[in-house]
PDB file of C-alpha atoms and ligand atoms in Angstrom:
ATOM      1  CA  MET A   1     -56.683 100.974 259.765  1.00 79.00           C
ATOM      2  CA  THR A   2     -54.197  98.276 260.719  1.00 91.00           C
ATOM      3  CA  ARG A   3     -50.706  98.074 259.206  1.00 97.00           C
ATOM      4  CA  PRO A   4     -49.390  95.034 257.348  1.00 98.00           C
ATOM      5  CA  VAL A   5     -47.298  92.576 259.381  1.00 98.00           C
ATOM      6  CA  SER A   6     -44.596  90.271 258.049  1.00 98.00           C
ATOM      7  CA  PRO A   7     -45.570  86.559 257.930  1.00 98.00           C
ATOM      8  CA  ARG A   8     -42.130  85.934 259.439  1.00 98.00           C
ATOM      9  CA  ASN A   9     -43.304  87.437 262.729  1.00 98.00           C
ATOM     10  CA  PRO A  10     -45.068  84.525 264.491  1.00 98.00           C
ATOM     11  CA  CYS A  11     -45.796  86.251 267.833  1.00 98.00           C
ATOM     12  CA  PRO A  12     -49.503  87.142 268.095  1.00 98.00           C
ATOM     13  CA  PHE A  13     -48.766  89.880 270.610  1.00 98.00           C
ATOM     14  CA  LEU A  14     -45.960  91.565 268.660  1.00 98.00           C
ATOM     15  CA  ARG A  15     -48.050  91.223 265.479  1.00 98.00           C
ATOM     16  CA  ALA A  16     -50.806  93.265 267.113  1.00 98.00           C
ATOM     17  CA  LEU A  17     -48.318  95.938 268.226  1.00 98.00           C
ATOM     18  CA  VAL A  18     -46.994  96.222 264.652  1.00 98.00           C
ATOM     19  CA  ALA A  19     -50.505  96.260 263.154  1.00 98.00           C
ATOM     20  CA  GLN A  20     -51.525  99.051 265.547  1.00 97.00           C
ATOM     21  CA  GLY A  21     -48.443 101.098 264.585  1.00 97.00           C
ATOM     22  CA  LEU A  22     -46.843 100.795 268.027  1.00 98.00           C
ATOM     23  CA  LEU A  23     -43.759  99.011 266.649  1.00 98.00           C
ATOM     24  CA  PRO A  24     -42.209  98.936 263.160  1.00 98.00           C
ATOM     25  CA  ASP A  25     -42.609  95.783 261.056  1.00 98.00           C
ATOM     26  CA  SER A  26     -38.854  95.562 260.494  1.00 98.00           C
ATOM     27  CA  THR A  27     -36.148  96.560 262.974  1.00 98.00           C
ATOM     28  CA  ALA A  28     -36.764  98.203 266.347  1.00 98.00           C
ATOM     29  CA  PRO A  29     -34.116  99.202 268.936  1.00 98.00           C
ATOM     30  CA  LEU A  30     -34.240  96.942 272.013  1.00 98.00           C
ATOM     31  CA  GLY A  31     -35.066  99.905 274.250  1.00 97.00           C
ATOM     32  CA  LEU A  32     -38.073 100.812 272.099  1.00 98.00           C
ATOM     33  CA  VAL A  33     -39.331  97.206 272.127  1.00 98.00           C
ATOM     34  CA  ALA A  34     -39.022  96.978 275.915  1.00 98.00           C
ATOM     35  CA  GLN A  35     -40.605 100.397 276.487  1.00 97.00           C
ATOM     36  CA  THR A  36     -43.501  99.700 274.116  1.00 98.00           C
ATOM     37  CA  VAL A  37     -44.275  96.293 275.617  1.00 98.00           C
ATOM     38  CA  GLU A  38     -44.196  97.851 279.108  1.00 97.00           C
ATOM     39  CA  ARG A  39     -46.470 100.699 278.014  1.00 97.00           C
ATOM     40  CA  VAL A  40     -48.991  98.281 276.532  1.00 98.00           C
ATOM     41  CA  ALA A  41     -48.857  96.109 279.670  1.00 98.00           C
ATOM     42  CA  ARG A  42     -49.546  99.147 281.855  1.00 97.00           C
ATOM     43  CA  ALA A  43     -52.668  99.811 279.766  1.00 98.00           C
ATOM     44  CA  GLY A  44     -53.979  96.424 280.925  1.00 97.00           C
ATOM     45  CA  GLU A  45     -56.318  95.723 283.821  1.00 96.00           C
ATOM     46  CA  GLY A  46     -54.520  96.392 287.111  1.00 95.00           C
ATOM     47  CA  GLN A  47     -51.621  98.000 285.171  1.00 96.00           C
ATOM     48  CA  PRO A  48     -49.360  94.906 285.261  1.00 96.00           C
ATOM     49  CA  ALA A  49     -45.574  95.399 284.966  1.00 94.00           C
ATOM     50  CA  LEU A  50     -43.431  92.936 283.004  1.00 94.00           C
ATOM     51  CA  GLY A  51     -39.947  94.274 283.674  1.00 91.00           C
ATOM     52  CA  SER A  52     -38.174  95.951 280.763  1.00 93.00           C
ATOM     53  CA  ALA A  53     -34.932  94.062 281.451  1.00 95.00           C
ATOM     54  CA  ALA A  54     -36.630  90.703 280.820  1.00 95.00           C
ATOM     55  CA  VAL A  55     -38.205  91.900 277.559  1.00 97.00           C
ATOM     56  CA  ARG A  56     -34.851  93.357 276.436  1.00 97.00           C
ATOM     57  CA  ALA A  57     -33.112  90.054 277.179  1.00 97.00           C
ATOM     58  CA  ILE A  58     -35.635  88.154 275.052  1.00 97.00           C
ATOM     59  CA  ALA A  59     -35.301  90.669 272.220  1.00 97.00           C
ATOM     60  CA  LEU A  60     -31.505  90.352 272.393  1.00 97.00           C
ATOM     61  CA  ILE A  61     -31.502  86.617 271.657  1.00 97.00           C
ATOM     62  CA  ALA A  62     -34.625  86.387 269.482  1.00 98.00           C
ATOM     63  CA  ASN A  63     -32.838  86.508 266.113  1.00 98.00           C
ATOM     64  CA  GLY A  64     -29.990  84.129 267.005  1.00 97.00           C
ATOM     65  CA  LEU A  65     -28.058  82.801 269.986  1.00 96.00           C
ATOM     66  CA  GLY A  66     -24.544  83.156 268.497  1.00 96.00           C
ATOM     67  CA  PRO A  67     -22.318  86.060 269.583  1.00 96.00           C
ATOM     68  CA  SER A  68     -22.548  87.812 266.200  1.00 97.00           C
ATOM     69  CA  ALA A  69     -26.362  87.639 266.095  1.00 97.00           C
ATOM     70  CA  MET A  70     -26.596  88.954 269.657  1.00 97.00           C
ATOM     71  CA  LEU A  71     -24.108  91.732 268.931  1.00 97.00           C
ATOM     72  CA  ARG A  72     -26.147  92.677 265.864  1.00 97.00           C
ATOM     73  CA  ASN A  73     -29.391  92.824 267.857  1.00 97.00           C
ATOM     74  CA  ALA A  74     -27.682  94.831 270.593  1.00 97.00           C
ATOM     75  CA  GLY A  75     -26.580  97.363 267.969  1.00 97.00           C
ATOM     76  CA  GLU A  76     -29.371  97.383 265.389  1.00 97.00           C
ATOM     77  CA  GLY A  77     -32.249  96.098 267.451  1.00 98.00           C
ATOM     78  CA  LEU A  78     -34.837  93.347 267.164  1.00 98.00           C
ATOM     79  CA  HIS A  79     -35.701  92.207 263.631  1.00 98.00           C
ATOM     80  CA  LEU A  80     -39.420  91.631 264.009  1.00 98.00           C
ATOM     81  CA  ASP A  81     -39.740  90.335 260.447  1.00 98.00           C
ATOM     82  CA  ARG A  82     -37.064  87.684 261.038  1.00 98.00           C
ATOM     83  CA  LEU A  83     -38.342  85.860 264.108  1.00 98.00           C
ATOM     84  CA  ARG A  84     -39.423  82.785 262.134  1.00 97.00           C
ATOM     85  CA  ASP A  85     -36.671  80.124 262.355  1.00 96.00           C
ATOM     86  CA  GLY A  86     -35.000  82.024 265.206  1.00 97.00           C
ATOM     87  CA  PRO A  87     -34.299  80.374 268.598  1.00 97.00           C
ATOM     88  CA  LEU A  88     -37.782  81.182 269.937  1.00 97.00           C
ATOM     89  CA  ASP A  89     -39.588  79.599 266.963  1.00 97.00           C
ATOM     90  CA  LYS A  90     -41.107  76.379 268.309  1.00 96.00           C
ATOM     91  CA  HIS A  91     -41.843  75.149 264.771  1.00 96.00           C
ATOM     92  CA  GLY A  92     -45.425  74.214 265.466  1.00 94.00           C
ATOM     93  CA  VAL A  93     -44.960  73.031 269.070  1.00 96.00           C
ATOM     94  CA  GLY A  94     -47.451  75.593 270.328  1.00 97.00           C
ATOM     95  CA  SER A  95     -51.109  76.437 270.024  1.00 98.00           C
ATOM     96  CA  GLY A  96     -50.923  76.243 266.215  1.00 98.00           C
ATOM     97  CA  LEU A  97     -53.312  79.216 266.066  1.00 98.00           C
ATOM     98  CA  LEU A  98     -51.078  80.785 263.425  1.00 98.00           C
ATOM     99  CA  ASP A  99     -49.613  78.580 260.697  1.00 98.00           C
ATOM    100  CA  ALA A 100     -46.092  78.911 259.257  1.00 96.00           C
ATOM    101  CA  GLN A 101     -47.321  81.824 257.084  1.00 97.00           C
ATOM    102  CA  ALA A 102     -48.973  83.457 260.128  1.00 98.00           C
ATOM    103  CA  ARG A 103     -52.489  82.699 258.863  1.00 98.00           C
ATOM    104  CA  PHE A 104     -55.187  82.130 261.492  1.00 98.00           C
ATOM    105  CA  VAL A 105     -56.162  78.427 261.736  1.00 98.00           C
ATOM    106  CA  VAL A 106     -59.872  78.036 262.592  1.00 98.00           C
ATOM    107  CA  ASP A 107     -59.587  74.332 263.565  1.00 98.00           C
ATOM    108  CA  GLU A 108     -56.896  75.160 266.136  1.00 98.00           C
ATOM    109  CA  TRP A 109     -59.081  77.935 267.495  1.00 98.00           C
ATOM    110  CA  THR A 110     -61.933  75.445 267.958  1.00 98.00           C
ATOM    111  CA  ARG A 111     -59.528  73.147 269.820  1.00 98.00           C
ATOM    112  CA  LEU A 112     -58.404  76.011 272.080  1.00 98.00           C
ATOM    113  CA  GLU A 113     -62.034  76.854 272.897  1.00 98.00           C
ATOM    114  CA  GLY A 114     -62.264  73.370 274.404  1.00 98.00           C
ATOM    115  CA  PHE A 115     -59.918  74.446 277.237  1.00 98.00           C
ATOM    116  CA  ALA A 116     -62.060  77.465 278.187  1.00 98.00           C
ATOM    117  CA  SER A 117     -64.951  77.803 280.646  1.00 98.00           C
ATOM    118  CA  ASP A 118     -67.507  80.409 281.762  1.00 98.00           C
ATOM    119  CA  LYS A 119     -66.099  83.305 283.744  1.00 98.00           C
ATOM    120  CA  THR A 120     -68.091  85.842 285.753  1.00 97.00           C
ATOM    121  CA  VAL A 121     -66.876  89.452 285.627  1.00 93.00           C
ATOM    122  CA  SER A 122     -67.415  92.294 288.106  1.00 83.00           C
ATOM    123  CA  ASP A 123     -70.684  93.543 286.526  1.00 88.00           C
ATOM    124  CA  GLY A 124     -72.137  90.033 286.916  1.00 93.00           C
ATOM    125  CA  SER A 125     -71.965  89.167 283.208  1.00 96.00           C
ATOM    126  CA  VAL A 126     -70.555  85.835 282.054  1.00 98.00           C
ATOM    127  CA  GLU A 127     -68.162  85.167 279.192  1.00 98.00           C
ATOM    128  CA  ARG A 128     -65.913  82.356 277.996  1.00 98.00           C
ATOM    129  CA  GLY A 129     -62.304  82.612 279.060  1.00 98.00           C
ATOM    130  CA  LEU A 130     -59.078  80.848 280.017  1.00 98.00           C
ATOM    131  CA  ASP A 131     -57.536  81.129 283.488  1.00 98.00           C
ATOM    132  CA  LEU A 132     -54.010  80.093 284.446  1.00 98.00           C
ATOM    133  CA  ASN A 133     -54.994  76.462 285.160  1.00 98.00           C
ATOM    134  CA  GLU A 134     -56.740  76.168 281.818  1.00 98.00           C
ATOM    135  CA  LEU A 135     -53.824  77.802 279.997  1.00 98.00           C
ATOM    136  CA  THR A 136     -51.451  75.379 281.735  1.00 98.00           C
ATOM    137  CA  ARG A 137     -53.566  72.416 280.600  1.00 98.00           C
ATOM    138  CA  MET A 138     -53.523  73.814 277.077  1.00 98.00           C
ATOM    139  CA  MET A 139     -49.728  74.322 277.095  1.00 98.00           C
ATOM    140  CA  ASP A 140     -49.177  70.783 278.458  1.00 98.00           C
ATOM    141  CA  ALA A 141     -51.454  69.378 275.742  1.00 98.00           C
ATOM    142  CA  ASN A 142     -49.619  71.393 273.072  1.00 98.00           C
ATOM    143  CA  PHE A 143     -46.296  69.978 274.268  1.00 98.00           C
ATOM    144  CA  GLU A 144     -47.759  66.479 274.550  1.00 98.00           C
ATOM    145  CA  ARG A 145     -49.127  66.345 271.005  1.00 98.00           C
ATOM    146  CA  ALA A 146     -45.727  67.395 269.636  1.00 97.00           C
ATOM    147  CA  ALA A 147     -43.949  64.294 271.014  1.00 96.00           C
ATOM    148  CA  GLY A 148     -41.157  63.332 268.623  1.00 96.00           C
ATOM    149  CA  ARG A 149     -40.716  66.811 267.123  1.00 96.00           C
ATOM    150  CA  ARG A 150     -40.287  69.020 270.177  1.00 97.00           C
ATOM    151  CA  ARG A 151     -37.258  70.440 272.007  1.00 96.00           C
ATOM    152  CA  ARG A 152     -37.201  70.286 275.800  1.00 93.00           C
ATOM    153  CA  VAL A 153     -36.906  74.099 275.897  1.00 96.00           C
ATOM    154  CA  ASP A 154     -40.216  74.495 274.032  1.00 97.00           C
ATOM    155  CA  ARG A 155     -42.294  73.821 277.154  1.00 98.00           C
ATOM    156  CA  ALA A 156     -40.263  76.400 279.110  1.00 97.00           C
ATOM    157  CA  LEU A 157     -40.664  78.942 276.299  1.00 97.00           C
ATOM    158  CA  MET A 158     -44.447  78.603 276.558  1.00 97.00           C
ATOM    159  CA  ASN A 159     -44.252  79.960 280.131  1.00 97.00           C
ATOM    160  CA  GLY A 160     -42.959  83.214 278.636  1.00 96.00           C
ATOM    161  CA  GLU A 161     -45.903  83.392 276.231  1.00 98.00           C
ATOM    162  CA  TRP A 162     -49.362  82.436 277.568  1.00 98.00           C
ATOM    163  CA  PRO A 163     -48.930  83.323 281.284  1.00 98.00           C
ATOM    164  CA  VAL A 164     -47.397  86.659 280.204  1.00 98.00           C
ATOM    165  CA  LEU A 165     -50.308  87.301 277.865  1.00 98.00           C
ATOM    166  CA  LEU A 166     -52.627  86.520 280.789  1.00 98.00           C
ATOM    167  CA  LYS A 167     -50.840  89.215 282.798  1.00 98.00           C
ATOM    168  CA  VAL A 168     -51.083  91.811 280.020  1.00 98.00           C
ATOM    169  CA  LEU A 169     -54.454  91.087 278.387  1.00 98.00           C
ATOM    170  CA  GLY A 170     -56.154  89.386 281.318  1.00 98.00           C
ATOM    171  CA  LYS A 171     -59.423  90.556 282.903  1.00 96.00           C
ATOM    172  CA  GLN A 172     -60.196  90.221 286.570  1.00 95.00           C
ATOM    173  CA  GLY A 173     -62.926  87.628 287.083  1.00 96.00           C
ATOM    174  CA  ALA A 174     -64.761  86.675 290.264  1.00 95.00           C
ATOM    175  CA  LYS A 175     -62.371  83.711 290.654  1.00 95.00           C
ATOM    176  CA  GLY A 176     -59.181  85.297 289.323  1.00 96.00           C
ATOM    177  CA  ARG A 177     -57.612  86.579 286.162  1.00 97.00           C
ATOM    178  CA  PHE A 178     -58.573  85.147 282.775  1.00 98.00           C
ATOM    179  CA  LEU A 179     -58.058  85.722 279.051  1.00 98.00           C
ATOM    180  CA  SER A 180     -61.334  86.609 277.390  1.00 98.00           C
ATOM    181  CA  LEU A 181     -61.828  84.315 274.373  1.00 98.00           C
ATOM    182  CA  ALA A 182     -63.410  87.148 272.397  1.00 98.00           C
ATOM    183  CA  GLU A 183     -60.447  89.450 273.066  1.00 98.00           C
ATOM    184  CA  LEU A 184     -57.947  86.671 272.412  1.00 98.00           C
ATOM    185  CA  ARG A 185     -59.463  85.883 269.029  1.00 98.00           C
ATOM    186  CA  ASP A 186     -59.447  89.560 268.106  1.00 98.00           C
ATOM    187  CA  LEU A 187     -55.756  89.710 269.023  1.00 98.00           C
ATOM    188  CA  VAL A 188     -54.660  86.580 267.178  1.00 98.00           C
ATOM    189  CA  GLU A 189     -56.921  86.747 264.124  1.00 98.00           C
ATOM    190  CA  HIS A 190     -57.322  90.512 263.658  1.00 98.00           C
ATOM    191  CA  ARG A 191     -54.195  91.799 265.457  1.00 98.00           C
ATOM    192  CA  ARG A 192     -56.275  94.139 267.617  1.00 98.00           C
ATOM    193  CA  LEU A 193     -55.785  94.993 271.273  1.00 98.00           C
ATOM    194  CA  PRO A 194     -58.932  95.177 273.412  1.00 98.00           C
ATOM    195  CA  ALA A 195     -60.775  98.522 273.051  1.00 96.00           C
ATOM    196  CA  ARG A 196     -60.308  99.197 276.802  1.00 95.00           C
ATOM    197  CA  MET A 197     -56.496  99.010 276.318  1.00 97.00           C
ATOM    198  CA  GLN A 198     -56.492 100.996 273.082  1.00 96.00           C
ATOM    199  CA  ALA A 199     -58.414 103.778 274.797  1.00 95.00           C
ATOM    200  CA  ARG A 200     -55.850 103.948 277.634  1.00 96.00           C
ATOM    201  CA  LEU A 201     -52.961 103.896 275.139  1.00 95.00           C
ATOM    202  CA  SER A 202     -54.356 106.784 273.113  1.00 92.00           C
ATOM    203  CA  ALA A 203     -55.043 108.740 276.293  1.00 89.00           C
ATOM    204  CA  GLY A 204     -51.246 108.504 276.848  1.00 75.00           C
TER     205      GLY A 204
HETATM  206  C1  HEM B 301     -39.204  90.789 272.595  1.00 51.65           C
HETATM  207  C2  HEM B 301     -40.327  90.221 272.916  1.00 51.65           C
HETATM  208  C3  HEM B 301     -40.897  88.985 272.239  1.00 51.65           C
HETATM  209  C4  HEM B 301     -40.386  88.176 271.253  1.00 51.65           C
HETATM  210  C5  HEM B 301     -39.064  88.297 270.527  1.00 51.65           C
HETATM  211  C6  HEM B 301     -41.386  87.139 270.983  1.00 51.65           C
HETATM  212  C7  HEM B 301     -41.249  86.120 270.065  1.00 51.65           C
HETATM  213  C8  HEM B 301     -42.174  85.115 269.851  1.00 51.65           C
HETATM  214  C9  HEM B 301     -42.023  84.043 268.898  1.00 51.65           C
HETATM  215  C10 HEM B 301     -40.817  83.813 267.995  1.00 51.65           C
HETATM  216  C11 HEM B 301     -43.134  83.267 268.982  1.00 51.65           C
HETATM  217  C12 HEM B 301     -43.456  82.017 268.165  1.00 51.65           C
HETATM  218  C13 HEM B 301     -43.293  80.801 269.004  1.00 51.65           C
HETATM  219  C14 HEM B 301     -43.834  79.578 268.333  1.00 51.65           C
HETATM  220  O1  HEM B 301     -43.224  79.088 267.382  1.00 51.65           O
HETATM  221  O2  HEM B 301     -44.887  79.095 268.793  1.00 51.65           O
HETATM  222  C15 HEM B 301     -44.002  83.852 269.975  1.00 51.65           C
HETATM  223  C16 HEM B 301     -45.235  83.348 270.336  1.00 51.65           C
HETATM  224  C17 HEM B 301     -46.029  83.876 271.314  1.00 51.65           C
HETATM  225  N1  HEM B 301     -45.763  84.978 272.064  1.00 51.65           N
HETATM  226 FE1  HEM B 301     -44.196  86.237 271.839  1.00 51.65          FE
HETATM  227  N2  HEM B 301     -42.467  87.351 271.798  1.00 51.65           N
HETATM  228  C18 HEM B 301     -42.206  88.461 272.574  1.00 51.65           C
HETATM  229  C19 HEM B 301     -43.031  89.029 273.528  1.00 51.65           C
HETATM  230  C20 HEM B 301     -44.241  88.504 273.905  1.00 51.65           C
HETATM  231  C21 HEM B 301     -45.076  89.067 274.951  1.00 51.65           C
HETATM  232  C22 HEM B 301     -44.730  90.308 275.793  1.00 51.65           C
HETATM  233  C23 HEM B 301     -46.185  88.280 275.029  1.00 51.65           C
HETATM  234  C24 HEM B 301     -47.404  88.419 275.907  1.00 51.65           C
HETATM  235  C25 HEM B 301     -47.874  89.588 276.275  1.00 51.65           C
HETATM  236  C26 HEM B 301     -46.051  87.218 274.037  1.00 51.65           C
HETATM  237  C27 HEM B 301     -46.967  86.215 273.833  1.00 51.65           C
HETATM  238  C28 HEM B 301     -46.817  85.188 272.921  1.00 51.65           C
HETATM  239  C29 HEM B 301     -47.826  84.151 272.719  1.00 51.65           C
HETATM  240  C30 HEM B 301     -49.150  83.994 273.453  1.00 51.65           C
HETATM  241  C31 HEM B 301     -47.331  83.313 271.702  1.00 51.65           C
HETATM  242  C32 HEM B 301     -48.084  82.147 271.060  1.00 51.65           C
HETATM  243  C33 HEM B 301     -47.616  80.789 271.486  1.00 51.65           C
HETATM  244  C34 HEM B 301     -48.495  79.694 270.875  1.00 51.65           C
HETATM  245  O3  HEM B 301     -49.114  79.866 269.844  1.00 51.65           O
HETATM  246  O4  HEM B 301     -48.546  78.637 271.519  1.00 51.65           O
HETATM  247  N3  HEM B 301     -44.859  87.400 273.377  1.00 51.65           N
HETATM  248  N4  HEM B 301     -43.393  84.978 270.494  1.00 51.65           N
END
């Protein structure tokens, strides 16, 4: 059973954490956000570490850059249901996989599939996936197609999204780490973490 997630939370990763009951849908203390993200990352292949301080810093500014907004987040925590229209909202200058109401957009998924290629995993099986070069091409193309309605910071923000997701959700392939398309779709469309990570999380 997954929990409902506010349409005003546009982050596919945080949406999955809320849906799985790892974070509340509303307000979460910065320490809890940082700890939870770290715990989920450690459940990934190779137990990657993200650095709690970096996650905390993002959560501090995510609802507004002004001193009063930052003071409020420092005291109350991150408002996960108020990320839309905050400083990290790229207003469509991204993958477009989720629309403004956080609905999954099949046409954008089909476009994203075009950046992927076959990846061989340790047991010799092959699956479609995205490595860092392919993700970089996708991010560049996302920025490119938004000419005229993008901020310069939007391209930099992407580096804190897709490459970080590659670290957390990535699988080790014969030629390096990659995001499995099947797992990525499950995350973005169904707000589910890969079964291998869920199993490690429930084992503590
Ligand atoms: C406090 C922590 C975080 C906050 C406040 C946050 C916030 C956001 C926001 C507001 C967006 C929407 C950006 C847009 O308009 O395209 C977003 C997108 C995204 N975030 Fe997060 N995020 C956080 C942590 C993470 C982490 C840890 C990961 C990876 C493991 C991640 C991966 C992504 C990805 C892949 C996107 C989608 C970008 C696209 O569609 O192009 N986020 N995040």
